[in-house]
Tab-separated table of C-alpha atoms in Angstrom:
chain	number	residue	atom	x	y	z
A	4	UNK	CA	-185.993	39.080	-146.856
A	5	UNK	CA	-186.953	42.109	-144.735
A	6	UNK	CA	-188.726	39.876	-142.192
A	7	UNK	CA	-185.484	38.187	-141.163
A	8	UNK	CA	-183.286	41.294	-141.260
A	9	UNK	CA	-184.153	42.242	-137.651
A	10	UNK	CA	-182.365	39.117	-136.418
A	11	UNK	CA	-178.938	40.394	-137.488
A	12	UNK	CA	-176.395	42.363	-135.453
A	13	UNK	CA	-175.236	45.798	-136.518
A	14	UNK	CA	-172.023	44.269	-137.947
A	15	UNK	CA	-173.978	41.674	-139.924
A	16	UNK	CA	-176.333	44.300	-141.327
A	17	UNK	CA	-173.318	46.419	-142.324
A	18	UNK	CA	-171.790	43.335	-143.967
A	19	UNK	CA	-174.923	42.703	-146.050
A	20	UNK	CA	-175.017	46.342	-147.160
A	21	UNK	CA	-171.310	46.157	-148.062
A	22	UNK	CA	-172.000	42.934	-150.000
A	23	UNK	CA	-174.754	44.661	-151.997
A	24	UNK	CA	-172.319	47.418	-152.934
A	25	UNK	CA	-169.628	44.889	-153.851
A	26	UNK	CA	-172.067	42.858	-155.964
A	27	UNK	CA	-173.072	45.980	-157.850
A	28	UNK	CA	-169.458	47.110	-158.366
A	29	UNK	CA	-168.401	43.644	-159.520
A	30	UNK	CA	-171.488	43.214	-161.721
A	31	UNK	CA	-172.362	39.964	-159.923
A	32	UNK	CA	-175.392	38.528	-158.182
A	33	UNK	CA	-175.427	38.539	-154.405
A	34	UNK	CA	-173.914	35.129	-153.641
A	35	UNK	CA	-171.843	33.881	-150.729
A	36	UNK	CA	-168.628	34.572	-152.663
A	37	UNK	CA	-169.484	38.281	-152.679
A	38	UNK	CA	-170.190	38.044	-148.937
A	39	UNK	CA	-166.596	36.843	-148.461
A	40	UNK	CA	-165.314	39.849	-150.429
A	41	UNK	CA	-167.474	42.111	-148.239
A	42	UNK	CA	-166.131	40.505	-145.034
A	43	UNK	CA	-162.617	41.457	-146.123
A	44	UNK	CA	-163.529	44.986	-147.262
A	45	UNK	CA	-165.992	46.052	-144.580
A	46	UNK	CA	-165.760	46.759	-140.866
A	47	UNK	CA	-163.130	44.899	-138.856
A	48	UNK	CA	-164.720	41.829	-137.262
A	49	UNK	CA	-163.362	38.628	-135.708
A	50	UNK	CA	-164.323	36.853	-138.957
A	51	UNK	CA	-162.250	39.287	-141.033
A	52	UNK	CA	-159.315	38.951	-138.630
A	53	UNK	CA	-159.573	35.180	-138.780
A	54	UNK	CA	-159.538	35.148	-142.593
A	55	UNK	CA	-156.671	37.659	-142.672
A	56	UNK	CA	-154.652	35.477	-140.286
A	57	UNK	CA	-154.926	32.500	-142.655
A	58	UNK	CA	-153.785	34.534	-145.652
A	59	UNK	CA	-157.052	35.735	-147.199
A	60	UNK	CA	-157.144	39.187	-148.751
A	61	UNK	CA	-159.867	41.009	-150.644
A	62	UNK	CA	-157.627	41.064	-153.716
A	63	UNK	CA	-157.052	37.304	-153.556
A	64	UNK	CA	-160.795	36.680	-153.311
A	65	UNK	CA	-161.655	38.998	-156.221
A	66	UNK	CA	-158.905	37.421	-158.343
A	67	UNK	CA	-160.406	33.945	-157.790
A	68	UNK	CA	-164.089	34.824	-158.320
A	69	UNK	CA	-165.929	32.611	-160.782
A	70	UNK	CA	-166.057	34.579	-164.066
A	71	UNK	CA	-169.377	32.939	-165.043
A	72	UNK	CA	-171.340	35.086	-162.582
A	73	UNK	CA	-170.863	38.505	-164.159
A	74	UNK	CA	-173.170	40.833	-166.062
A	75	UNK	CA	-175.609	41.748	-163.257
A	76	UNK	CA	-176.347	45.444	-162.870
A	77	UNK	CA	-179.071	45.415	-160.227
A	78	UNK	CA	-178.315	47.806	-157.337
A	79	UNK	CA	-179.446	45.072	-154.919
A	80	UNK	CA	-176.948	42.651	-156.372
A	81	UNK	CA	-179.668	40.250	-157.545
A	82	UNK	CA	-180.587	38.367	-154.359
A	83	UNK	CA	-180.537	34.642	-154.960
A	84	UNK	CA	-181.895	31.489	-153.365
A	85	UNK	CA	-178.386	30.841	-152.094
A	86	UNK	CA	-178.495	34.146	-150.185
A	87	UNK	CA	-181.926	33.407	-148.766
A	88	UNK	CA	-180.780	29.983	-147.577
A	89	UNK	CA	-177.528	31.445	-146.199
A	90	UNK	CA	-179.375	34.030	-144.112
A	91	UNK	CA	-181.965	31.557	-142.828
A	92	UNK	CA	-179.302	28.994	-141.927
A	93	UNK	CA	-177.246	31.693	-140.179
A	94	UNK	CA	-180.267	32.481	-137.993
A	95	UNK	CA	-180.652	28.797	-137.106
A	96	UNK	CA	-176.938	28.502	-136.339
A	97	UNK	CA	-176.985	31.579	-134.087
A	98	UNK	CA	-179.856	30.003	-132.156
A	99	UNK	CA	-177.963	26.732	-131.738
A	100	UNK	CA	-175.048	28.643	-130.238
A	101	UNK	CA	-177.511	30.663	-128.082
A	102	UNK	CA	-176.826	34.039	-129.676
A	103	UNK	CA	-179.743	36.461	-129.794
A	104	UNK	CA	-178.519	38.002	-133.069
A	105	UNK	CA	-176.664	36.664	-136.083
A	106	UNK	CA	-173.034	37.765	-136.167
A	107	UNK	CA	-170.682	37.887	-139.173
A	108	UNK	CA	-168.978	34.757	-137.808
A	109	UNK	CA	-172.219	32.753	-138.123
A	110	UNK	CA	-172.471	33.771	-141.766
A	111	UNK	CA	-168.843	32.806	-142.454
A	112	UNK	CA	-169.382	29.473	-140.678
A	113	UNK	CA	-172.338	28.604	-142.929
A	114	UNK	CA	-170.433	29.643	-146.076
A	115	UNK	CA	-167.458	27.471	-145.128
A	116	UNK	CA	-169.676	24.527	-144.172
A	117	UNK	CA	-171.866	24.370	-147.288
A	118	UNK	CA	-169.944	22.793	-150.187
A	119	UNK	CA	-172.566	23.847	-152.731
A	120	UNK	CA	-172.092	27.544	-151.946
A	121	UNK	CA	-170.051	29.730	-154.280
A	122	UNK	CA	-168.223	31.106	-151.238
A	123	UNK	CA	-167.145	27.614	-150.179
A	124	UNK	CA	-165.782	26.996	-153.683
A	125	UNK	CA	-164.005	30.369	-153.622
A	126	UNK	CA	-162.255	29.445	-150.361
A	127	UNK	CA	-161.048	26.229	-152.016
A	128	UNK	CA	-159.865	28.142	-155.101
A	129	UNK	CA	-157.800	30.337	-152.768
A	130	UNK	CA	-156.071	27.203	-151.478
A	131	UNK	CA	-157.924	27.008	-148.155
A	132	UNK	CA	-159.599	24.070	-146.459
A	133	UNK	CA	-163.085	25.245	-145.422
A	134	UNK	CA	-163.307	22.397	-142.862
A	135	UNK	CA	-160.531	24.049	-140.848
A	136	UNK	CA	-162.443	27.330	-140.917
A	137	UNK	CA	-165.588	25.545	-139.710
A	138	UNK	CA	-163.706	23.837	-136.874
A	139	UNK	CA	-162.014	27.002	-135.669
A	140	UNK	CA	-165.162	29.089	-135.939
A	141	UNK	CA	-167.150	26.450	-134.032
A	142	UNK	CA	-164.589	26.629	-131.214
A	143	UNK	CA	-164.729	30.425	-131.209
A	144	UNK	CA	-168.535	30.550	-131.285
A	145	UNK	CA	-168.778	28.003	-128.480
A	146	UNK	CA	-166.337	29.925	-126.283
A	147	UNK	CA	-168.124	33.245	-126.864
A	148	UNK	CA	-171.499	31.614	-126.180
A	149	UNK	CA	-170.152	30.094	-122.962
A	150	UNK	CA	-168.801	33.462	-121.803
A	151	UNK	CA	-172.108	35.164	-122.622
A	152	UNK	CA	-174.035	32.633	-120.525
A	153	UNK	CA	-171.921	32.983	-117.356
A	154	UNK	CA	-173.795	35.115	-114.824
A	155	UNK	CA	-172.149	38.365	-113.847
A	156	UNK	CA	-172.154	39.949	-110.365
A	157	UNK	CA	-175.338	41.917	-111.039
A	158	UNK	CA	-177.147	38.817	-112.332
A	159	UNK	CA	-176.117	36.874	-109.211
A	160	UNK	CA	-177.373	39.705	-106.984
A	161	UNK	CA	-180.642	39.835	-108.941
A	162	UNK	CA	-181.104	36.081	-108.500
A	163	UNK	CA	-180.588	36.383	-104.731
A	164	UNK	CA	-183.058	39.248	-104.564
A	165	UNK	CA	-185.636	37.207	-106.492
A	166	UNK	CA	-185.251	34.406	-103.946
A	167	UNK	CA	-185.904	36.913	-101.154
A	168	UNK	CA	-182.373	36.830	-99.786
A	169	UNK	CA	-180.746	39.840	-98.193
A	170	UNK	CA	-178.468	41.073	-100.943
A	171	UNK	CA	-176.976	44.297	-99.603
A	172	UNK	CA	-176.295	43.135	-96.074
A	173	UNK	CA	-174.503	40.014	-97.311
A	174	UNK	CA	-171.775	42.221	-98.737
A	175	UNK	CA	-170.946	43.738	-95.334
A	176	UNK	CA	-171.349	40.925	-92.799
A	177	UNK	CA	-169.485	37.798	-91.855
A	178	UNK	CA	-171.650	35.028	-90.405
A	179	UNK	CA	-169.489	33.565	-87.638
A	180	UNK	CA	-171.999	30.834	-86.785
A	181	UNK	CA	-172.097	29.593	-90.382
A	182	UNK	CA	-168.291	29.770	-90.668
A	183	UNK	CA	-167.942	27.684	-87.458
A	184	UNK	CA	-170.330	25.057	-88.796
A	185	UNK	CA	-168.277	24.868	-91.992
A	186	UNK	CA	-164.997	24.562	-90.051
A	187	UNK	CA	-163.647	27.775	-91.482
A	188	UNK	CA	-162.612	29.396	-88.159
A	189	UNK	CA	-159.173	29.094	-86.637
A	190	UNK	CA	-159.159	27.212	-83.308
A	191	UNK	CA	-158.934	29.485	-80.282
A	192	UNK	CA	-156.270	28.435	-77.785
A	193	UNK	CA	-157.032	28.537	-74.036
A	194	UNK	CA	-160.811	28.258	-74.103
């Protein structure tokens, strides 16, 4: 598990630590349902805001937890195969959306997508349709990925410099000859 931990953002790492605490406090193994509880009780993230906006609260999640998963007292929350698969799939998903690190939203997306996950079942027990969560998160992830890929002013300047173009002087000059060729000059009357 430690080998993949470096692929997670600060918020995602904080979420996993919060989930370990929640699993211990609830006497449950570390499953995706506990991750959902941790999303709602940890740092504010877009994922937490999204869940809050559709009526999810920490109390509602805890109230609907499956009672068959109690009795664990391990301080690590008893990592499970479900958790291992969740983390690995979150890494793959982040790569597909061209993120360098896994964000909390990737983790929530995988939980909502995978019907066999305890977290997916918990969302259903709370009266939510996980498919809607998946659709909205996919739109959000795509838009953030698109914004992250757009080159900024410094990147454009760096690209020009790499091609050997004059970067600094281009900011201060106006090429009249080029503008005339492009038809961008006003006609001069009387010439």
